[in-house]
């Protein structure tokens, strides 16, 4: 079992739908990253959060430390949101070590 | 201006060769990383350097040797390349010293193909 688990692995949505991607981790962390990998391969950091909720445009990330769970939400999804979304746990006490989930492939159809 | 840059973007080489991938960051960050993304798109850390000092060295064959000439550069040298080394290699950087939690910034990746 991976230290970081994501669900679903694949997600297809229609434009405008509300999307949720889930991430669970098994060890204590100092922070959690949400990353977006574009079809061209580039990786962009979307959020880093250690508690509560963060919002950037149509993207919202939440984390529940007690439950070791985080969610990434996309409101009013658009085809340009199609990408792989990756969560990664950051264990600050043992160094700046990112452990990655396997990613969620999101396809938003027009 | 590119924050984290890698060269080359694509690298095709034959088994047994030695090759290097260069990484530079102009963000003034203290920590740099190398990650490998395999054919299943799974990312895994290989190395981390903090202020030119090796901090993380995951279970990576010793054919892989990182070199950090200064804080802004972390190069990856690979000896005796094998077919299984084919992957995309990402460099990243973050500010702050070891043990702190800062956002990481990724380079564009280097796609290595070993034939």
PDB file of C-alpha atoms in Angstrom:
ATOM      1  CA  UNK A   1       0.000   0.000   0.000  1.00  0.00           C
ATOM      2  CA  UNK A   2       1.336   3.418  -0.974  1.00  0.00           C
ATOM      3  CA  UNK A   3       1.925   5.952   1.737  1.00  0.00           C
ATOM      4  CA  UNK A   4      -0.219   8.365  -0.299  1.00  0.00           C
ATOM      5  CA  UNK A   5      -3.371   7.118  -1.993  1.00  0.00           C
ATOM      6  CA  UNK A   6      -5.492   9.055  -4.456  1.00  0.00           C
ATOM      7  CA  UNK A   7      -8.955   8.446  -5.810  1.00  0.00           C
ATOM      8  CA  UNK A   8     -10.240   8.191  -8.375  1.00  0.00           C
ATOM      9  CA  UNK A   9      -7.400   7.193 -10.692  1.00  0.00           C
ATOM     10  CA  UNK A  10      -9.329   8.427 -13.711  1.00  0.00           C
ATOM     11  CA  UNK A  11     -12.131  10.947 -13.859  1.00  0.00           C
ATOM     12  CA  UNK A  12     -14.129  12.140 -16.834  1.00  0.00           C
ATOM     13  CA  UNK A  13     -16.454  15.099 -16.461  1.00  0.00           C
ATOM     14  CA  UNK A  14     -18.555  17.393 -18.568  1.00  0.00           C
ATOM     15  CA  UNK A  15     -17.663  21.041 -18.760  1.00  0.00           C
ATOM     16  CA  UNK A  16     -19.182  22.956 -15.877  1.00  0.00           C
ATOM     17  CA  UNK A  17     -19.288  20.050 -13.440  1.00  0.00           C
ATOM     18  CA  UNK A  18     -17.955  20.240  -9.891  1.00  0.00           C
ATOM     19  CA  UNK A  19     -15.006  17.912  -9.446  1.00  0.00           C
ATOM     20  CA  UNK A  20     -13.516  16.358  -6.344  1.00  0.00           C
ATOM     21  CA  UNK A  21     -10.257  14.443  -6.128  1.00  0.00           C
ATOM     22  CA  UNK A  22      -9.368  12.744  -2.870  1.00  0.00           C
ATOM     23  CA  UNK A  23      -6.048  12.044  -1.210  1.00  0.00           C
ATOM     24  CA  UNK A  24      -5.363   9.959   1.887  1.00  0.00           C
ATOM     25  CA  UNK A  25      -2.016   9.540   3.581  1.00  0.00           C
ATOM     26  CA  UNK A  26      -0.864   7.107   6.208  1.00  0.00           C
ATOM     27  CA  UNK A  27       1.821   8.918   8.190  1.00  0.00           C
ATOM     28  CA  UNK A  28       2.000  12.236   9.967  1.00  0.00           C
ATOM     29  CA  UNK A  29       2.953  15.067   7.694  1.00  0.00           C
ATOM     30  CA  UNK A  30       3.898  18.700   7.975  1.00  0.00           C
ATOM     31  CA  UNK A  31       2.139  19.729   4.775  1.00  0.00           C
ATOM     32  CA  UNK A  32       0.448  18.428   1.671  1.00  0.00           C
ATOM     33  CA  UNK A  33       1.088  19.496  -1.903  1.00  0.00           C
ATOM     34  CA  UNK A  34      -1.364  19.428  -4.763  1.00  0.00           C
ATOM     35  CA  UNK A  35       0.352  19.453  -8.125  1.00  0.00           C
ATOM     36  CA  UNK A  36      -0.926  19.636 -11.674  1.00  0.00           C
ATOM     37  CA  UNK A  37       0.876  17.907 -14.508  1.00  0.00           C
ATOM     38  CA  UNK A  38      -0.074  19.231 -17.907  1.00  0.00           C
ATOM     39  CA  UNK A  39      -0.463  16.979 -20.937  1.00  0.00           C
ATOM     40  CA  UNK A  40       2.886  18.347 -22.106  1.00  0.00           C
ATOM     41  CA  UNK A  41       4.528  17.026 -18.933  1.00  0.00           C
ATOM     42  CA  UNK A  42       5.231  20.204 -16.962  1.00  0.00           C
ATOM     43  CA  UNK A  43       4.474  20.135 -13.248  1.00  0.00           C
ATOM     44  CA  UNK A  44       2.963  23.109 -11.456  1.00  0.00           C
ATOM     45  CA  UNK A  45       2.391  23.406  -7.755  1.00  0.00           C
ATOM     46  CA  UNK A  46      -1.238  24.336  -7.080  1.00  0.00           C
ATOM     47  CA  UNK A  47      -1.376  24.397  -3.306  1.00  0.00           C
ATOM     48  CA  UNK A  48       0.642  23.589  -0.253  1.00  0.00           C
ATOM     49  CA  UNK A  49      -1.431  23.363   2.898  1.00  0.00           C
ATOM     50  CA  UNK A  50      -1.021  22.110   6.411  1.00  0.00           C
ATOM     51  CA  UNK A  51      -4.482  22.880   7.783  1.00  0.00           C
ATOM     52  CA  UNK A  52      -7.902  24.118   6.793  1.00  0.00           C
ATOM     53  CA  UNK A  53      -8.635  25.276   3.309  1.00  0.00           C
ATOM     54  CA  UNK A  54      -7.074  27.261   0.487  1.00  0.00           C
ATOM     55  CA  UNK A  55      -8.717  28.744  -2.590  1.00  0.00           C
ATOM     56  CA  UNK A  56      -7.248  29.967  -5.828  1.00  0.00           C
ATOM     57  CA  UNK A  57      -9.661  30.894  -8.565  1.00  0.00           C
ATOM     58  CA  UNK A  58     -11.848  27.871  -9.268  1.00  0.00           C
ATOM     59  CA  UNK A  59      -9.621  25.546  -7.268  1.00  0.00           C
ATOM     60  CA  UNK A  60     -10.166  24.752  -3.604  1.00  0.00           C
ATOM     61  CA  UNK A  61      -8.018  22.463  -1.472  1.00  0.00           C
ATOM     62  CA  UNK A  62      -8.944  21.226   1.979  1.00  0.00           C
ATOM     63  CA  UNK A  63      -7.118  19.112   4.501  1.00  0.00           C
ATOM     64  CA  UNK A  64      -8.201  17.260   7.623  1.00  0.00           C
ATOM     65  CA  UNK A  65      -5.107  16.432   9.628  1.00  0.00           C
ATOM     66  CA  UNK A  66      -6.938  14.188  12.118  1.00  0.00           C
ATOM     67  CA  UNK A  67      -8.422  12.072   9.350  1.00  0.00           C
ATOM     68  CA  UNK A  68      -5.241  12.238   7.221  1.00  0.00           C
ATOM     69  CA  UNK A  69      -7.269  13.277   4.214  1.00  0.00           C
ATOM     70  CA  UNK A  70      -7.217  16.060   1.680  1.00  0.00           C
ATOM     71  CA  UNK A  71      -9.485  16.981  -1.210  1.00  0.00           C
ATOM     72  CA  UNK A  72      -9.005  19.082  -4.305  1.00  0.00           C
ATOM     73  CA  UNK A  73     -12.140  20.624  -5.748  1.00  0.00           C
ATOM     74  CA  UNK A  74     -12.585  22.281  -9.110  1.00  0.00           C
ATOM     75  CA  UNK A  75     -15.680  24.379  -9.599  1.00  0.00           C
ATOM     76  CA  UNK A  76     -17.162  25.077 -13.033  1.00  0.00           C
ATOM     77  CA  UNK A  77     -14.692  22.701 -14.689  1.00  0.00           C
ATOM     78  CA  UNK A  78     -13.342  23.524 -18.121  1.00  0.00           C
ATOM     79  CA  UNK A  79     -11.582  21.423 -20.767  1.00  0.00           C
ATOM     80  CA  UNK A  80      -8.357  23.285 -20.005  1.00  0.00           C
ATOM     81  CA  UNK A  81      -8.482  21.721 -16.526  1.00  0.00           C
ATOM     82  CA  UNK A  82      -7.746  18.372 -18.159  1.00  0.00           C
ATOM     83  CA  UNK A  83      -4.495  17.201 -16.609  1.00  0.00           C
ATOM     84  CA  UNK A  84      -3.081  14.798 -14.048  1.00  0.00           C
ATOM     85  CA  UNK A  85      -3.544  15.984 -10.489  1.00  0.00           C
ATOM     86  CA  UNK A  86      -1.049  14.663  -7.968  1.00  0.00           C
ATOM     87  CA  UNK A  87      -1.049  14.947  -4.222  1.00  0.00           C
ATOM     88  CA  UNK A  88       2.180  14.630  -2.311  1.00  0.00           C
ATOM     89  CA  UNK A  89       2.846  14.526   1.397  1.00  0.00           C
ATOM     90  CA  UNK A  90       5.651  16.570   2.842  1.00  0.00           C
ATOM     91  CA  UNK A  91       7.316  15.257   5.967  1.00  0.00           C
ATOM     92  CA  UNK A  92       9.113  18.273   7.246  1.00  0.00           C
ATOM     93  CA  UNK A  93      10.473  16.668  10.405  1.00  0.00           C
ATOM     94  CA  UNK A  94      12.457  14.144   8.396  1.00  0.00           C
ATOM     95  CA  UNK A  95      13.417  16.618   5.787  1.00  0.00           C
ATOM     96  CA  UNK A  96      11.761  18.148   2.807  1.00  0.00           C
ATOM     97  CA  UNK A  97      10.751  14.801   1.389  1.00  0.00           C
ATOM     98  CA  UNK A  98       7.784  14.640  -0.960  1.00  0.00           C
ATOM     99  CA  UNK A  99       6.007  11.306  -1.276  1.00  0.00           C
ATOM    100  CA  UNK A 100       3.658  11.233  -4.241  1.00  0.00           C
ATOM    101  CA  UNK A 101       0.323   9.668  -4.940  1.00  0.00           C
ATOM    102  CA  UNK A 102      -0.153   7.980  -8.272  1.00  0.00           C
ATOM    103  CA  UNK A 103      -2.128  10.846  -9.702  1.00  0.00           C
ATOM    104  CA  UNK A 104      -5.658  11.336 -10.974  1.00  0.00           C
ATOM    105  CA  UNK A 105      -6.120  11.739 -14.706  1.00  0.00           C
ATOM    106  CA  UNK A 106      -8.894  14.295 -15.208  1.00  0.00           C
ATOM    107  CA  UNK A 107     -10.543  14.749 -18.571  1.00  0.00           C
ATOM    108  CA  UNK A 108     -13.116  17.488 -18.956  1.00  0.00           C
ATOM    109  CA  UNK A 109     -15.182  17.232 -22.114  1.00  0.00           C
ATOM    110  CA  UNK A 110     -16.769  20.267 -23.743  1.00  0.00           C
TER     111      UNK A 110
ATOM    112  CA  UNK B   1      12.348  34.382 -16.543  1.00  0.00           C
ATOM    113  CA  UNK B   2      12.514  30.646 -16.010  1.00  0.00           C
ATOM    114  CA  UNK B   3      12.611  29.786 -12.321  1.00  0.00           C
ATOM    115  CA  UNK B   4      13.914  26.215 -12.563  1.00  0.00           C
ATOM    116  CA  UNK B   5      15.525  25.195 -15.827  1.00  0.00           C
ATOM    117  CA  UNK B   6      16.828  21.865 -17.005  1.00  0.00           C
ATOM    118  CA  UNK B   7      18.962  20.904 -19.975  1.00  0.00           C
ATOM    119  CA  UNK B   8      18.568  19.039 -22.152  1.00  0.00           C
ATOM    120  CA  UNK B   9      14.811  18.643 -22.529  1.00  0.00           C
ATOM    121  CA  UNK B  10      15.236  15.413 -24.468  1.00  0.00           C
ATOM    122  CA  UNK B  11      18.119  12.985 -24.302  1.00  0.00           C
ATOM    123  CA  UNK B  12      18.391   9.863 -26.426  1.00  0.00           C
ATOM    124  CA  UNK B  13      21.417   7.689 -25.883  1.00  0.00           C
ATOM    125  CA  UNK B  14      22.631   4.128 -26.072  1.00  0.00           C
ATOM    126  CA  UNK B  15      23.099   1.653 -23.274  1.00  0.00           C
ATOM    127  CA  UNK B  16      26.437   1.912 -21.572  1.00  0.00           C
ATOM    128  CA  UNK B  17      26.944   5.607 -22.215  1.00  0.00           C
ATOM    129  CA  UNK B  18      27.501   8.252 -19.541  1.00  0.00           C
ATOM    130  CA  UNK B  19      25.303  11.339 -19.604  1.00  0.00           C
ATOM    131  CA  UNK B  20      24.545  14.405 -17.502  1.00  0.00           C
ATOM    132  CA  UNK B  21      21.433  16.473 -16.952  1.00  0.00           C
ATOM    133  CA  UNK B  22      21.847  20.012 -15.699  1.00  0.00           C
ATOM    134  CA  UNK B  23      19.532  21.959 -13.435  1.00  0.00           C
ATOM    135  CA  UNK B  24      19.641  25.588 -12.432  1.00  0.00           C
ATOM    136  CA  UNK B  25      17.307  27.665 -10.290  1.00  0.00           C
ATOM    137  CA  UNK B  26      17.279  31.443 -10.079  1.00  0.00           C
ATOM    138  CA  UNK B  27      14.939  31.651  -7.109  1.00  0.00           C
ATOM    139  CA  UNK B  28      17.626  31.849  -4.455  1.00  0.00           C
ATOM    140  CA  UNK B  29      16.363  28.613  -2.924  1.00  0.00           C
ATOM    141  CA  UNK B  30      18.450  26.599  -0.481  1.00  0.00           C
ATOM    142  CA  UNK B  31      17.219  23.128  -1.358  1.00  0.00           C
ATOM    143  CA  UNK B  32      17.175  21.299  -4.677  1.00  0.00           C
ATOM    144  CA  UNK B  33      15.854  17.891  -5.662  1.00  0.00           C
ATOM    145  CA  UNK B  34      15.915  15.289  -8.389  1.00  0.00           C
ATOM    146  CA  UNK B  35      12.791  13.222  -9.058  1.00  0.00           C
ATOM    147  CA  UNK B  36      12.244  10.350 -11.465  1.00  0.00           C
ATOM    148  CA  UNK B  37       8.906   9.768 -13.195  1.00  0.00           C
ATOM    149  CA  UNK B  38       8.622   6.280 -14.595  1.00  0.00           C
ATOM    150  CA  UNK B  39       6.576   5.006 -17.501  1.00  0.00           C
ATOM    151  CA  UNK B  40       3.542   4.647 -15.223  1.00  0.00           C
ATOM    152  CA  UNK B  41       3.841   8.366 -14.440  1.00  0.00           C
ATOM    153  CA  UNK B  42       4.746   7.689 -10.810  1.00  0.00           C
ATOM    154  CA  UNK B  43       7.048  10.314  -9.300  1.00  0.00           C
ATOM    155  CA  UNK B  44       9.708   9.354  -6.794  1.00  0.00           C
ATOM    156  CA  UNK B  45      12.415  11.355  -5.106  1.00  0.00           C
ATOM    157  CA  UNK B  46      16.004  10.444  -5.890  1.00  0.00           C
ATOM    158  CA  UNK B  47      18.162  13.066  -4.213  1.00  0.00           C
ATOM    159  CA  UNK B  48      17.925  16.261  -2.243  1.00  0.00           C
ATOM    160  CA  UNK B  49      20.647  18.817  -1.638  1.00  0.00           C
ATOM    161  CA  UNK B  50      20.519  21.591   0.911  1.00  0.00           C
ATOM    162  CA  UNK B  51      23.137  24.306   0.507  1.00  0.00           C
ATOM    163  CA  UNK B  52      25.319  22.003  -1.566  1.00  0.00           C
ATOM    164  CA  UNK B  53      25.084  19.208   0.995  1.00  0.00           C
ATOM    165  CA  UNK B  54      23.493  15.861   0.136  1.00  0.00           C
ATOM    166  CA  UNK B  55      20.484  15.326   2.404  1.00  0.00           C
ATOM    167  CA  UNK B  56      18.362  12.624   0.772  1.00  0.00           C
ATOM    168  CA  UNK B  57      19.803   9.742  -1.173  1.00  0.00           C
ATOM    169  CA  UNK B  58      17.036   7.269  -1.879  1.00  0.00           C
ATOM    170  CA  UNK B  59      17.635   3.740  -3.030  1.00  0.00           C
ATOM    171  CA  UNK B  60      19.160   4.753  -6.308  1.00  0.00           C
ATOM    172  CA  UNK B  61      21.924   2.820  -8.109  1.00  0.00           C
ATOM    173  CA  UNK B  62      25.318   4.340  -7.497  1.00  0.00           C
ATOM    174  CA  UNK B  63      25.560   4.869 -11.244  1.00  0.00           C
ATOM    175  CA  UNK B  64      23.578   8.016 -10.468  1.00  0.00           C
ATOM    176  CA  UNK B  65      25.663  10.775  -8.929  1.00  0.00           C
ATOM    177  CA  UNK B  66      24.335  14.231  -8.152  1.00  0.00           C
ATOM    178  CA  UNK B  67      26.720  17.144  -8.123  1.00  0.00           C
ATOM    179  CA  UNK B  68      26.021  20.572  -6.708  1.00  0.00           C
ATOM    180  CA  UNK B  69      28.748  23.061  -7.654  1.00  0.00           C
ATOM    181  CA  UNK B  70      26.816  25.855  -5.934  1.00  0.00           C
ATOM    182  CA  UNK B  71      23.461  26.494  -4.345  1.00  0.00           C
ATOM    183  CA  UNK B  72      21.819  27.355  -7.658  1.00  0.00           C
ATOM    184  CA  UNK B  73      22.842  24.223  -9.527  1.00  0.00           C
ATOM    185  CA  UNK B  74      22.217  20.521  -9.068  1.00  0.00           C
ATOM    186  CA  UNK B  75      23.389  18.310 -11.902  1.00  0.00           C
ATOM    187  CA  UNK B  76      22.676  14.633 -12.335  1.00  0.00           C
ATOM    188  CA  UNK B  77      25.328  12.406 -13.835  1.00  0.00           C
ATOM    189  CA  UNK B  78      24.462   8.886 -14.889  1.00  0.00           C
ATOM    190  CA  UNK B  79      27.112   6.285 -15.685  1.00  0.00           C
ATOM    191  CA  UNK B  80      26.670   3.120 -17.730  1.00  0.00           C
ATOM    192  CA  UNK B  81      23.112   3.884 -18.741  1.00  0.00           C
ATOM    193  CA  UNK B  82      20.638   1.002 -18.751  1.00  0.00           C
ATOM    194  CA  UNK B  83      17.304   0.550 -20.508  1.00  0.00           C
ATOM    195  CA  UNK B  84      15.510   0.871 -17.174  1.00  0.00           C
ATOM    196  CA  UNK B  85      16.878   4.364 -16.713  1.00  0.00           C
ATOM    197  CA  UNK B  86      14.497   5.594 -19.415  1.00  0.00           C
ATOM    198  CA  UNK B  87      12.170   8.019 -17.663  1.00  0.00           C
ATOM    199  CA  UNK B  88      11.441  11.691 -17.209  1.00  0.00           C
ATOM    200  CA  UNK B  89      13.703  13.340 -14.666  1.00  0.00           C
ATOM    201  CA  UNK B  90      12.472  16.447 -12.867  1.00  0.00           C
ATOM    202  CA  UNK B  91      14.556  18.901 -10.940  1.00  0.00           C
ATOM    203  CA  UNK B  92      12.872  21.026  -8.258  1.00  0.00           C
ATOM    204  CA  UNK B  93      13.818  23.581  -5.654  1.00  0.00           C
ATOM    205  CA  UNK B  94      12.385  25.033  -2.471  1.00  0.00           C
ATOM    206  CA  UNK B  95      13.426  27.772  -0.115  1.00  0.00           C
ATOM    207  CA  UNK B  96      14.305  27.221   3.495  1.00  0.00           C
ATOM    208  CA  UNK B  97      16.621  24.894   5.245  1.00  0.00           C
ATOM    209  CA  UNK B  98      16.328  21.204   5.897  1.00  0.00           C
ATOM    210  CA  UNK B  99      13.308  20.189   7.924  1.00  0.00           C
ATOM    211  CA  UNK B 100      11.147  23.099   6.908  1.00  0.00           C
ATOM    212  CA  UNK B 101       8.102  22.848   4.711  1.00  0.00           C
ATOM    213  CA  UNK B 102       8.102  25.047   1.685  1.00  0.00           C
ATOM    214  CA  UNK B 103       6.475  24.812  -1.691  1.00  0.00           C
ATOM    215  CA  UNK B 104       8.560  23.137  -4.354  1.00  0.00           C
ATOM    216  CA  UNK B 105       9.052  24.539  -7.834  1.00  0.00           C
ATOM    217  CA  UNK B 106       9.630  22.088 -10.649  1.00  0.00           C
ATOM    218  CA  UNK B 107      11.716  22.262 -13.785  1.00  0.00           C
ATOM    219  CA  UNK B 108      10.220  21.264 -17.146  1.00  0.00           C
ATOM    220  CA  UNK B 109      11.661  17.765 -17.027  1.00  0.00           C
ATOM    221  CA  UNK B 110      14.208  15.873 -19.106  1.00  0.00           C
ATOM    222  CA  UNK B 111      12.943  12.888 -21.055  1.00  0.00           C
ATOM    223  CA  UNK B 112      15.727  10.321 -21.137  1.00  0.00           C
ATOM    224  CA  UNK B 113      15.449   7.456 -23.599  1.00  0.00           C
ATOM    225  CA  UNK B 114      18.033   4.704 -23.479  1.00  0.00           C
ATOM    226  CA  UNK B 115      18.178   2.458 -26.542  1.00  0.00           C
TER     227      UNK B 115
END
